[in-house]
């Protein structure tokens, strides 16, 4: 062990001593954990401890300090001491050297094999400090890749740095769990920006000289026309980034400073969530299941772009996907390919529109049909008629709330009696950012917040917010979840629709019958400490 003087303790024993987990929980975790997976990672994955608890216990028990790498000055001359592959594989990062002692940030300071390996390979005493996994990986991506790119740009070979740089940009995007990556040419530089949890932020500034080779590299990967820089182009790349399968949508747009590229990252591993993982509250979950388990009827998902409608639709299809069902979708574009489901891509150039495709789909004896979006009255009419002839039809519509969808359908020139008879239910959805579990703190609600709860007939004593830590890039939020409202169309609502009663009257009826509106679902999630008032107010006040 060299000069560390650490007793070789085991993580399970330390956590038991601190009464954070029981012997039983350790045994169960050991049985279900993946081969070669570390106990700490398996416990985190199962939600039995948080990363913050783990760090605090190790810090206290082993006397190893915890550092935040967010603004830590890294000595980049040390990168040559530790190979990038070794750093990635073992989640370690060299930070500073003092005489013959090398300080290494580690996610697992009890990984004695790695410490021994480092002592042998560097010939230095290793002083471990604890940092979070995300921070270490981000630092590895940032510093090692920056070094590689800088070294390569100095080479005469023009292509090589662009290839490395694009790979690195993708790696960072997947690491940050970004939904979009922007390559933004400016007058004197190129910005690389990432949209994480719905908010865009600049991560890197590059020299203007690499702009052309960078854009050309992305276009080559997406099979786009490199010589065409005056017209917008679209393409897609299927690839593996850090052994994670991702589907990348590429869109180019000519601007005055060059072509702007936006890469939409579709993480194939995380999208096909189970319905139970989408954040439905218990009541809404039961109502939704009952709705999609019906043999026929029209179910609509509503909400603005980027509110997670597609994810909910895909999760629903996944839930319904059995050998006994013929499921056909018609989409523009087909975002995720699901095994066992027949997916059709709209192609306007050859005249295959939603309405034309839907007509053909109905001749294919489907049980369940998913129409990506109802954009015109013709598609609306066919979808409505299909749901009346024994098909379950799922689709999306851009409206602000579940109830506002009813007049929108009437405006699409579909016979009102058809709409009324076919509609089974409408789900409105928004995404809110989740409070970072590592820096979550309780505080007393303000009078304004109390008033919002009282207005909806709820009480509250304490609410939570994230203080901001290195885990969440000091935003106080990490990840997103959905809030929902579900309007189940019953005979009374059908009657009200037929007699053209106002939205306010239908809303009033639904409220009295226990419908949980977006704001209510949001406030219930605030009460549970999952999100903040600011987030709910941002998306639910429509």
Coordinates of C-alpha atoms in Angstrom, one line a residue:
X1 CA 0.0 0.0 0.0
X2 CA 3.1 2.2 0.2
X3 CA 2.9 5.4 2.3
X4 CA -0.8 5.6 2.5
X5 CA -1.2 4.1 5.9
X6 CA -4.8 3.3 5.2
X7 CA -6.3 0.2 6.8
X8 CA -7.8 -1.9 4.1
X9 CA -11.4 -1.7 5.2
X10 CA -14.3 -2.9 3.2
X11 CA -17.1 -0.6 2.0
X12 CA -19.9 -2.8 3.2
X13 CA -18.5 -2.9 6.8
X14 CA -18.1 0.9 6.8
X15 CA -21.7 1.5 5.7
X16 CA -23.0 -1.0 8.2
X17 CA -21.0 0.7 11.0
X18 CA -22.7 4.0 10.0
X19 CA -26.1 2.2 10.0
X20 CA -26.7 3.5 6.5
X21 CA -27.6 0.0 5.2
X22 CA -28.2 -3.4 6.7
X23 CA -26.4 -6.7 6.2
X24 CA -29.5 -8.0 4.4
X25 CA -29.4 -5.1 1.9
X26 CA -25.7 -5.8 1.2
X27 CA -26.4 -9.5 0.6
X28 CA -29.3 -8.8 -1.7
X29 CA -27.2 -6.2 -3.7
X30 CA -24.3 -8.7 -4.0
X31 CA -26.7 -11.2 -5.5
X32 CA -28.2 -8.9 -8.1
X33 CA -25.2 -6.7 -9.0
X34 CA -23.6 -7.1 -12.4
X35 CA -20.3 -9.0 -12.7
X36 CA -17.3 -6.8 -12.0
X37 CA -19.6 -4.0 -10.7
X38 CA -18.4 -2.4 -7.5
X39 CA -20.6 -2.6 -4.5
X40 CA -20.8 1.2 -4.1
X41 CA -22.1 1.6 -7.7
X42 CA -24.6 -1.2 -7.2
X43 CA -25.9 0.4 -4.0
X44 CA -26.2 3.8 -5.8
X45 CA -28.0 2.2 -8.7
X46 CA -30.6 0.6 -6.4
X47 CA -31.1 3.9 -4.6
X48 CA -30.1 2.5 -1.2
X49 CA -27.6 5.3 -0.6
X50 CA -26.9 8.7 -2.3
X51 CA -23.5 9.6 -3.7
X52 CA -23.3 12.4 -1.1
X53 CA -23.8 9.9 1.8
X54 CA -21.2 7.7 0.3
X55 CA -18.6 10.5 0.0
X56 CA -19.4 11.8 3.6
X57 CA -18.9 8.3 5.1
X58 CA -15.7 7.6 3.3
X59 CA -14.3 11.1 4.1
X60 CA -15.1 10.6 7.8
X61 CA -14.1 6.9 8.1
X62 CA -11.0 6.9 6.0
X63 CA -9.9 10.5 6.7
X64 CA -9.6 11.2 3.0
X65 CA -10.7 14.7 1.9
X66 CA -13.5 15.3 -0.6
X67 CA -12.6 17.9 -3.3
X68 CA -14.9 19.7 -5.7
X69 CA -13.3 19.6 -9.2
X70 CA -15.7 22.2 -10.5
X71 CA -13.1 25.0 -10.2
X72 CA -10.1 22.9 -9.1
X73 CA -6.9 24.1 -10.8
X74 CA -5.6 20.9 -12.6
X75 CA -1.8 20.7 -13.4
X76 CA -2.1 19.5 -17.0
X77 CA 1.6 18.6 -17.1
X78 CA 0.7 15.5 -15.0
X79 CA -1.6 14.1 -17.6
X80 CA 1.3 12.2 -19.1
X81 CA 1.8 10.3 -15.9
X82 CA -1.6 8.6 -16.2
X83 CA -2.9 7.2 -19.5
X84 CA -6.3 8.4 -20.5
X85 CA -7.7 4.8 -20.9
X86 CA -6.5 4.0 -17.4
X87 CA -8.1 7.2 -16.0
X88 CA -11.4 6.4 -17.8
X89 CA -11.5 2.8 -16.8
X90 CA -10.7 3.4 -13.1
X91 CA -12.3 6.8 -12.8
X92 CA -9.2 8.6 -11.5
X93 CA -7.7 12.0 -12.4
X94 CA -4.2 13.3 -11.5
X95 CA -4.5 16.7 -9.8
X96 CA -1.1 17.9 -8.4
X97 CA 2.4 16.7 -7.5
X98 CA 4.3 17.7 -4.4
X99 CA 7.9 16.3 -4.3
X100 CA 7.3 12.6 -4.6
X101 CA 3.6 12.6 -3.7
X102 CA 0.9 12.6 -6.4
X103 CA -2.6 13.7 -5.5
X104 CA -5.2 11.7 -7.4
X105 CA -9.0 12.3 -7.5
X106 CA -10.8 9.0 -7.1
X107 CA -14.4 8.0 -7.2
X108 CA -13.6 5.0 -5.1
X109 CA -10.7 5.6 -2.7
X110 CA -11.0 2.0 -1.5
X111 CA -9.9 0.7 -4.9
X112 CA -6.6 -0.4 -3.6
X113 CA -5.6 -2.2 -6.8
X114 CA -5.7 1.0 -8.7
X115 CA -3.7 2.8 -6.1
X116 CA -1.1 0.1 -6.2
X117 CA -1.0 0.2 -10.0
X118 CA -0.5 4.0 -10.0
X119 CA 2.3 3.7 -7.4
X120 CA 4.1 1.2 -9.6
X121 CA 3.6 3.0 -12.9
X122 CA 4.4 6.5 -11.6
X123 CA 7.0 5.6 -9.0
X124 CA 5.3 8.2 -6.7
X125 CA 3.4 8.0 -3.4
X126 CA -0.3 8.2 -4.1
X127 CA -2.5 10.5 -2.0
X128 CA -6.1 9.9 -2.9
X129 CA -8.9 12.5 -2.6
X130 CA -12.6 11.8 -3.2
X131 CA -14.6 13.4 -6.0
X132 CA -17.9 12.4 -7.7
X133 CA -17.9 10.1 -10.7
X134 CA -19.4 12.7 -13.0
X135 CA -16.9 15.4 -12.1
X136 CA -13.9 13.1 -12.7
X137 CA -15.3 11.9 -16.1
X138 CA -16.0 15.5 -17.1
X139 CA -12.4 16.5 -16.1
X140 CA -10.9 13.6 -18.0
X141 CA -12.9 14.5 -21.1
X142 CA -12.1 18.2 -20.7
X143 CA -8.3 18.1 -20.0
X144 CA -7.1 14.9 -21.8
X145 CA -9.1 15.7 -24.9
X146 CA -8.1 19.3 -24.9
X147 CA -4.5 18.2 -24.7
X148 CA -5.0 15.8 -27.6
X149 CA -6.7 18.3 -29.8
X150 CA -4.1 21.0 -29.1
X151 CA -1.3 18.6 -29.9
X152 CA -3.0 17.6 -33.1
X153 CA -3.9 21.1 -34.2
X154 CA -0.1 21.8 -34.1
X155 CA 0.4 18.8 -36.4
X156 CA 0.2 19.4 -40.1
X157 CA -2.3 16.7 -40.7
X158 CA -5.5 18.7 -41.0
X159 CA -8.1 15.9 -40.7
X160 CA -6.9 14.2 -37.6
X161 CA -7.7 17.0 -35.0
X162 CA -11.2 17.4 -36.5
X163 CA -12.0 13.7 -36.1
X164 CA -10.7 13.7 -32.5
X165 CA -12.5 16.9 -31.7
X166 CA -15.9 15.7 -33.0
X167 CA -15.5 12.4 -31.0
X168 CA -14.7 14.5 -28.0
X169 CA -17.6 16.8 -28.5
X170 CA -19.9 13.8 -28.7
X171 CA -18.3 12.1 -25.6
X172 CA -18.9 15.2 -23.5
X173 CA -22.5 15.5 -24.8
X174 CA -23.3 11.9 -23.7
X175 CA -21.4 12.4 -20.4
X176 CA -23.4 15.6 -19.6
X177 CA -26.6 13.8 -20.7
X178 CA -27.2 16.6 -23.2
X179 CA -30.3 16.5 -25.4
X180 CA -28.7 18.7 -28.1
X181 CA -25.2 19.8 -29.0
X182 CA -24.8 23.1 -30.9
X183 CA -21.7 24.0 -33.0
X184 CA -22.1 27.7 -33.4
X185 CA -19.8 29.7 -35.7
X186 CA -19.3 33.3 -34.5
X187 CA -17.3 36.0 -36.2
X188 CA -13.9 35.2 -34.6
X189 CA -14.5 31.9 -32.9
X190 CA -16.7 28.7 -32.8
X191 CA -18.8 28.0 -29.7
X192 CA -19.7 24.5 -28.5
X193 CA -22.9 24.5 -26.5
X194 CA -24.9 21.8 -24.8
X195 CA -28.5 21.7 -23.8
X196 CA -28.7 19.9 -20.4
X197 CA -32.0 19.5 -18.6
X198 CA -33.6 21.9 -21.0
X199 CA -31.1 24.7 -20.6
X200 CA -28.4 25.7 -23.0
X201 CA -24.9 26.4 -21.8
X202 CA -21.5 27.1 -23.5
X203 CA -18.9 24.5 -22.7
X204 CA -16.0 25.4 -25.0
X205 CA -14.7 28.0 -27.4
X206 CA -12.6 26.9 -30.4
X207 CA -10.4 28.8 -32.8
X208 CA -12.0 29.9 -36.1
X209 CA -9.3 28.1 -38.1
X210 CA -10.8 24.6 -37.2
X211 CA -14.3 25.6 -38.2
X212 CA -14.3 24.2 -41.7
X213 CA -12.7 20.9 -41.0
X214 CA -15.0 20.4 -37.9
X215 CA -18.1 21.0 -39.9
X216 CA -16.9 18.9 -42.8
X217 CA -16.2 16.0 -40.4
X218 CA -19.8 16.1 -39.0
X219 CA -21.2 16.3 -42.5
X220 CA -19.1 13.3 -43.7
X221 CA -20.3 11.2 -40.7
X222 CA -24.0 12.1 -41.5
X223 CA -23.6 11.4 -45.2
X224 CA -24.4 15.0 -46.1
X225 CA -23.2 16.9 -49.1
X226 CA -20.0 18.6 -48.1
X227 CA -19.9 20.9 -51.1
X228 CA -23.4 22.4 -50.3
X229 CA -23.0 25.1 -47.7
X230 CA -25.8 27.5 -48.8
X231 CA -28.8 25.3 -48.1
X232 CA -29.9 23.6 -44.8
X233 CA -29.4 19.8 -44.7
X234 CA -30.6 17.0 -42.4
X235 CA -29.0 13.6 -41.6
X236 CA -28.5 11.0 -38.9
X237 CA -25.6 9.0 -37.4
X238 CA -25.9 5.8 -35.5
X239 CA -22.8 5.2 -33.4
X240 CA -21.4 4.2 -30.1
X241 CA -20.0 6.9 -27.7
X242 CA -18.1 5.5 -24.8
X243 CA -19.8 2.1 -25.5
X244 CA -23.2 3.7 -25.2
X245 CA -25.4 3.3 -28.4
X246 CA -26.6 6.7 -29.5
X247 CA -28.6 7.9 -32.4
X248 CA -27.6 11.4 -33.5
X249 CA -29.8 13.7 -35.6
X250 CA -27.8 16.3 -37.6
X251 CA -29.3 19.5 -38.8
X252 CA -27.2 22.2 -40.6
X253 CA -28.2 25.8 -41.2
X254 CA -26.3 28.4 -43.2
X255 CA -25.6 31.6 -41.1
X256 CA -23.5 34.7 -41.9
X257 CA -20.5 33.2 -40.1
X258 CA -20.7 29.7 -41.6
X259 CA -22.9 26.6 -41.1
X260 CA -24.4 26.2 -37.7
X261 CA -24.9 22.5 -36.7
X262 CA -27.2 21.2 -34.1
X263 CA -26.9 17.5 -33.1
X264 CA -29.9 16.0 -31.4
X265 CA -28.7 13.2 -29.1
X266 CA -31.1 10.3 -28.8
X267 CA -29.7 8.0 -26.0
X268 CA -31.2 4.7 -27.1
X269 CA -30.5 3.2 -23.7
X270 CA -32.4 5.7 -21.6
X271 CA -35.4 6.4 -23.8
X272 CA -37.3 3.2 -23.7
X273 CA -38.4 3.8 -20.1
X274 CA -41.0 1.7 -18.5
X275 CA -44.3 3.5 -18.0
X276 CA -43.9 3.2 -14.3
X277 CA -40.7 5.2 -14.5
X278 CA -42.2 8.3 -16.1
X279 CA -43.2 10.0 -12.9
X280 CA -47.0 9.5 -13.1
X281 CA -48.5 9.9 -9.6
X282 CA -50.4 6.8 -8.4
X283 CA -53.9 8.0 -9.3
X284 CA -52.9 9.2 -12.8
X285 CA -50.9 6.0 -13.4
X286 CA -54.0 3.9 -12.8
X287 CA -56.2 6.1 -15.0
X288 CA -53.7 6.1 -17.8
X289 CA -53.3 2.3 -17.7
X290 CA -57.0 1.8 -17.8
X291 CA -57.2 4.1 -20.8
X292 CA -54.5 2.4 -22.9
X293 CA -55.7 -1.1 -22.1
X294 CA -59.0 -0.4 -23.8
X295 CA -59.4 -2.2 -27.2
X296 CA -60.3 1.0 -29.0
X297 CA -60.6 4.7 -28.7
X298 CA -58.5 7.8 -29.3
X299 CA -55.9 8.9 -26.8
X300 CA -54.1 12.2 -27.3
X301 CA -50.8 13.5 -25.7
X302 CA -50.6 17.2 -25.7
X303 CA -47.9 19.7 -24.7
X304 CA -45.3 22.0 -26.4
X305 CA -42.2 20.7 -28.2
X306 CA -39.8 19.1 -25.9
X307 CA -42.3 18.2 -23.2
X308 CA -41.5 14.5 -23.4
X309 CA -44.6 13.4 -25.3
X310 CA -42.7 11.1 -27.5
X311 CA -41.1 9.3 -24.5
X312 CA -44.5 8.7 -23.0
X313 CA -45.9 7.4 -26.3
X314 CA -43.0 5.1 -26.8
X315 CA -43.2 3.8 -23.2
X316 CA -47.0 3.2 -23.8
X317 CA -46.2 1.2 -27.0
X318 CA -43.5 -0.7 -25.2
X319 CA -46.1 -1.6 -22.5
X320 CA -48.6 -2.7 -25.0
X321 CA -46.1 -4.6 -27.2
X322 CA -46.9 -8.3 -27.2
X323 CA -47.1 -11.1 -29.8
X324 CA -50.9 -10.8 -29.7
X325 CA -50.9 -7.2 -30.9
X326 CA -50.3 -5.8 -34.4
X327 CA -48.9 -2.3 -33.6
X328 CA -48.1 0.1 -36.5
X329 CA -46.8 3.6 -36.1
X330 CA -46.6 6.4 -38.7
X331 CA -44.0 9.0 -37.6
X332 CA -42.0 12.0 -38.9
X333 CA -39.3 11.2 -38.2
X334 CA -39.1 7.7 -36.7
X335 CA -37.2 8.7 -33.5
X336 CA -36.5 5.3 -31.9
X337 CA -36.8 1.9 -33.4
X338 CA -38.6 -0.6 -31.3
X339 CA -38.4 -4.3 -31.8
X340 CA -41.7 -6.0 -32.7
X341 CA -43.4 -2.8 -33.9
X342 CA -43.9 -1.8 -37.5
X343 CA -42.8 1.8 -38.0
X344 CA -43.5 3.9 -41.0
X345 CA -41.6 7.1 -41.9
X346 CA -43.5 10.0 -43.5
X347 CA -41.9 11.0 -46.8
X348 CA -43.5 14.2 -48.1
X349 CA -41.1 14.3 -51.1
X350 CA -42.7 11.2 -52.6
X351 CA -46.2 12.1 -51.4
X352 CA -46.3 9.8 -48.3
X353 CA -48.1 12.2 -45.8
X354 CA -49.5 11.3 -42.4
X355 CA -53.0 11.0 -43.9
X356 CA -52.0 8.8 -46.8
X357 CA -49.8 6.6 -44.6
X358 CA -52.6 6.3 -42.1
X359 CA -55.0 5.1 -44.7
X360 CA -52.6 2.4 -45.8
X361 CA -51.8 1.4 -42.3
X362 CA -55.5 0.8 -41.6
X363 CA -55.5 -1.8 -44.5
X364 CA -52.8 -3.7 -42.6
X365 CA -55.2 -5.1 -39.9
X366 CA -53.6 -3.2 -37.0
X367 CA -54.8 -3.4 -33.4
X368 CA -53.0 -0.3 -32.2
X369 CA -52.0 2.6 -34.3
X370 CA -49.7 5.5 -33.3
X371 CA -49.8 8.6 -35.4
X372 CA -46.8 10.9 -34.6
X373 CA -48.8 14.1 -34.8
X374 CA -52.2 15.2 -36.0
X375 CA -51.3 18.2 -38.1
X376 CA -54.3 18.6 -40.4
X377 CA -58.1 17.9 -40.5
X378 CA -57.6 15.0 -43.0
X379 CA -55.3 13.1 -40.5
X380 CA -57.7 14.0 -37.6
X381 CA -60.7 12.7 -39.5
X382 CA -59.0 9.3 -40.3
X383 CA -57.6 8.9 -36.8
X384 CA -61.1 9.6 -35.3
X385 CA -62.8 7.1 -37.7
X386 CA -60.1 4.5 -37.1
X387 CA -60.7 4.7 -33.3
X388 CA -64.4 4.2 -33.9
X389 CA -63.9 1.0 -35.9
X390 CA -62.2 -1.0 -33.2
X391 CA -58.6 0.4 -33.2
X392 CA -56.7 2.0 -30.3
X393 CA -55.2 5.2 -31.8
X394 CA -52.5 7.1 -29.9
X395 CA -51.4 10.5 -31.2
X396 CA -50.1 14.0 -30.2
X397 CA -51.4 17.5 -30.6
X398 CA -49.9 20.9 -29.7
X399 CA -52.2 22.4 -27.1
X400 CA -51.6 24.0 -23.7
X401 CA -53.9 21.8 -21.6
X402 CA -55.9 18.6 -21.7
X403 CA -59.2 20.4 -21.8
X404 CA -58.1 22.9 -24.5
X405 CA -57.6 20.0 -26.8
X406 CA -61.4 19.6 -27.3
X407 CA -62.1 22.9 -29.1
X408 CA -58.8 22.3 -31.1
X409 CA -60.3 19.1 -32.5
X410 CA -63.6 20.8 -33.3
X411 CA -61.6 23.5 -35.1
X412 CA -60.0 20.8 -37.3
X413 CA -63.3 20.4 -39.1
X414 CA -64.0 16.9 -37.8
X415 CA -67.7 16.1 -37.2
X416 CA -68.2 17.0 -33.5
X417 CA -70.3 13.8 -32.9
X418 CA -67.3 11.7 -34.2
X419 CA -64.9 13.5 -31.9
X420 CA -67.1 13.0 -29.0
X421 CA -67.7 9.3 -29.5
X422 CA -64.1 8.5 -30.3
X423 CA -62.2 10.4 -27.6
X424 CA -61.2 8.2 -24.6
X425 CA -58.8 10.5 -22.9
X426 CA -56.3 13.3 -23.1
X427 CA -53.0 13.6 -21.4
X428 CA -51.2 17.0 -21.0
X429 CA -47.5 16.8 -20.0
X430 CA -44.6 19.1 -19.1
X431 CA -41.1 18.5 -18.0
X432 CA -39.7 20.0 -14.8
X433 CA -36.1 19.8 -13.6
X434 CA -35.5 17.5 -10.6
X435 CA -33.8 18.8 -7.4
X436 CA -30.2 17.5 -7.2
X437 CA -30.3 14.9 -4.5
X438 CA -26.8 15.7 -3.4
X439 CA -27.3 19.3 -2.3
X440 CA -31.0 19.2 -1.5
X441 CA -31.9 21.4 1.5
X442 CA -35.2 22.0 3.3
X443 CA -36.5 25.6 3.8
X444 CA -39.7 27.3 4.9
X445 CA -42.1 28.2 2.2
X446 CA -42.7 31.9 1.5
X447 CA -46.2 33.5 1.9
X448 CA -46.5 33.4 -1.9
X449 CA -45.7 29.7 -2.1
X450 CA -48.1 29.0 0.8
X451 CA -50.8 30.8 -1.1
X452 CA -50.3 28.7 -4.2
X453 CA -50.7 25.6 -2.2
X454 CA -53.8 26.9 -0.3
X455 CA -55.4 27.9 -3.7
X456 CA -55.3 24.3 -4.8
X457 CA -56.5 23.0 -1.4
X458 CA -53.1 21.7 -0.3
X459 CA -51.1 22.3 2.8
X460 CA -47.3 22.5 3.2
X461 CA -44.9 23.0 6.0
X462 CA -41.5 22.7 4.3
X463 CA -40.2 22.6 0.8
X464 CA -36.9 21.8 -0.8
X465 CA -34.4 23.3 -3.2
X466 CA -30.9 22.4 -4.4
X467 CA -28.1 24.6 -3.0
X468 CA -25.9 23.9 -6.0
X469 CA -22.9 21.5 -5.9
X470 CA -20.3 20.1 -8.2
X471 CA -22.6 17.2 -9.1
X472 CA -25.2 19.4 -10.7
X473 CA -22.8 22.0 -12.1
X474 CA -24.0 24.4 -9.4
X475 CA -27.5 24.6 -10.8
X476 CA -29.3 22.8 -7.9
X477 CA -31.0 20.5 -10.4
X478 CA -30.1 17.2 -11.9
X479 CA -32.3 15.3 -14.4
X480 CA -35.9 16.0 -15.4
X481 CA -39.3 14.4 -14.6
X482 CA -42.8 14.8 -16.1
X483 CA -45.9 16.3 -14.5
X484 CA -49.2 15.3 -16.0
X485 CA -52.9 16.0 -16.1
X486 CA -55.3 13.4 -17.4
X487 CA -58.8 14.0 -18.6
X488 CA -60.7 10.8 -18.8
X489 CA -63.6 11.4 -21.1
X490 CA -66.8 9.9 -19.5
X491 CA -70.4 10.1 -20.6
X492 CA -71.1 13.3 -18.7
X493 CA -68.1 15.1 -20.5
X494 CA -69.4 13.7 -23.8
X495 CA -72.8 15.2 -23.1
X496 CA -71.1 18.6 -22.2
X497 CA -69.1 18.4 -25.4
X498 CA -72.1 17.7 -27.5
X499 CA -74.0 20.7 -26.1
X500 CA -70.9 22.9 -26.7
X501 CA -70.4 23.8 -23.1
X502 CA -67.5 26.1 -22.4
X503 CA -64.0 25.0 -21.4
X504 CA -64.6 26.6 -18.0
X505 CA -67.7 24.4 -17.3
X506 CA -65.9 21.2 -18.4
X507 CA -62.9 22.2 -16.2
X508 CA -65.2 22.8 -13.3
X509 CA -66.8 19.4 -13.7
X510 CA -63.4 17.6 -14.1
X511 CA -62.1 19.4 -10.9
X512 CA -65.1 18.3 -8.9
X513 CA -64.6 14.8 -10.2
X514 CA -61.1 14.5 -9.0
X515 CA -59.0 15.4 -12.0
X516 CA -55.5 16.3 -11.0
X517 CA -54.4 19.4 -13.1
X518 CA -50.8 20.1 -14.1
X519 CA -50.3 22.6 -11.3
X520 CA -51.7 20.1 -8.7
X521 CA -49.4 17.3 -9.9
X522 CA -46.5 19.8 -9.8
X523 CA -47.3 21.0 -6.3
X524 CA -47.6 17.4 -5.1
X525 CA -44.1 16.7 -6.5
X526 CA -42.8 19.9 -4.8
X527 CA -44.3 18.6 -1.5
X528 CA -42.5 15.3 -2.0
X529 CA -39.2 17.2 -2.5
X530 CA -38.7 16.1 -6.1
X531 CA -38.8 19.6 -7.7
X532 CA -39.2 23.3 -6.9
X533 CA -42.0 25.8 -7.0
X534 CA -40.0 27.9 -9.5
X535 CA -40.0 24.9 -11.9
X536 CA -43.7 24.1 -11.6
X537 CA -44.7 27.8 -12.0
X538 CA -42.4 28.0 -15.1
X539 CA -44.3 25.3 -16.9
X540 CA -47.7 24.9 -15.4
X541 CA -49.1 28.4 -15.4
X542 CA -50.9 28.2 -18.7

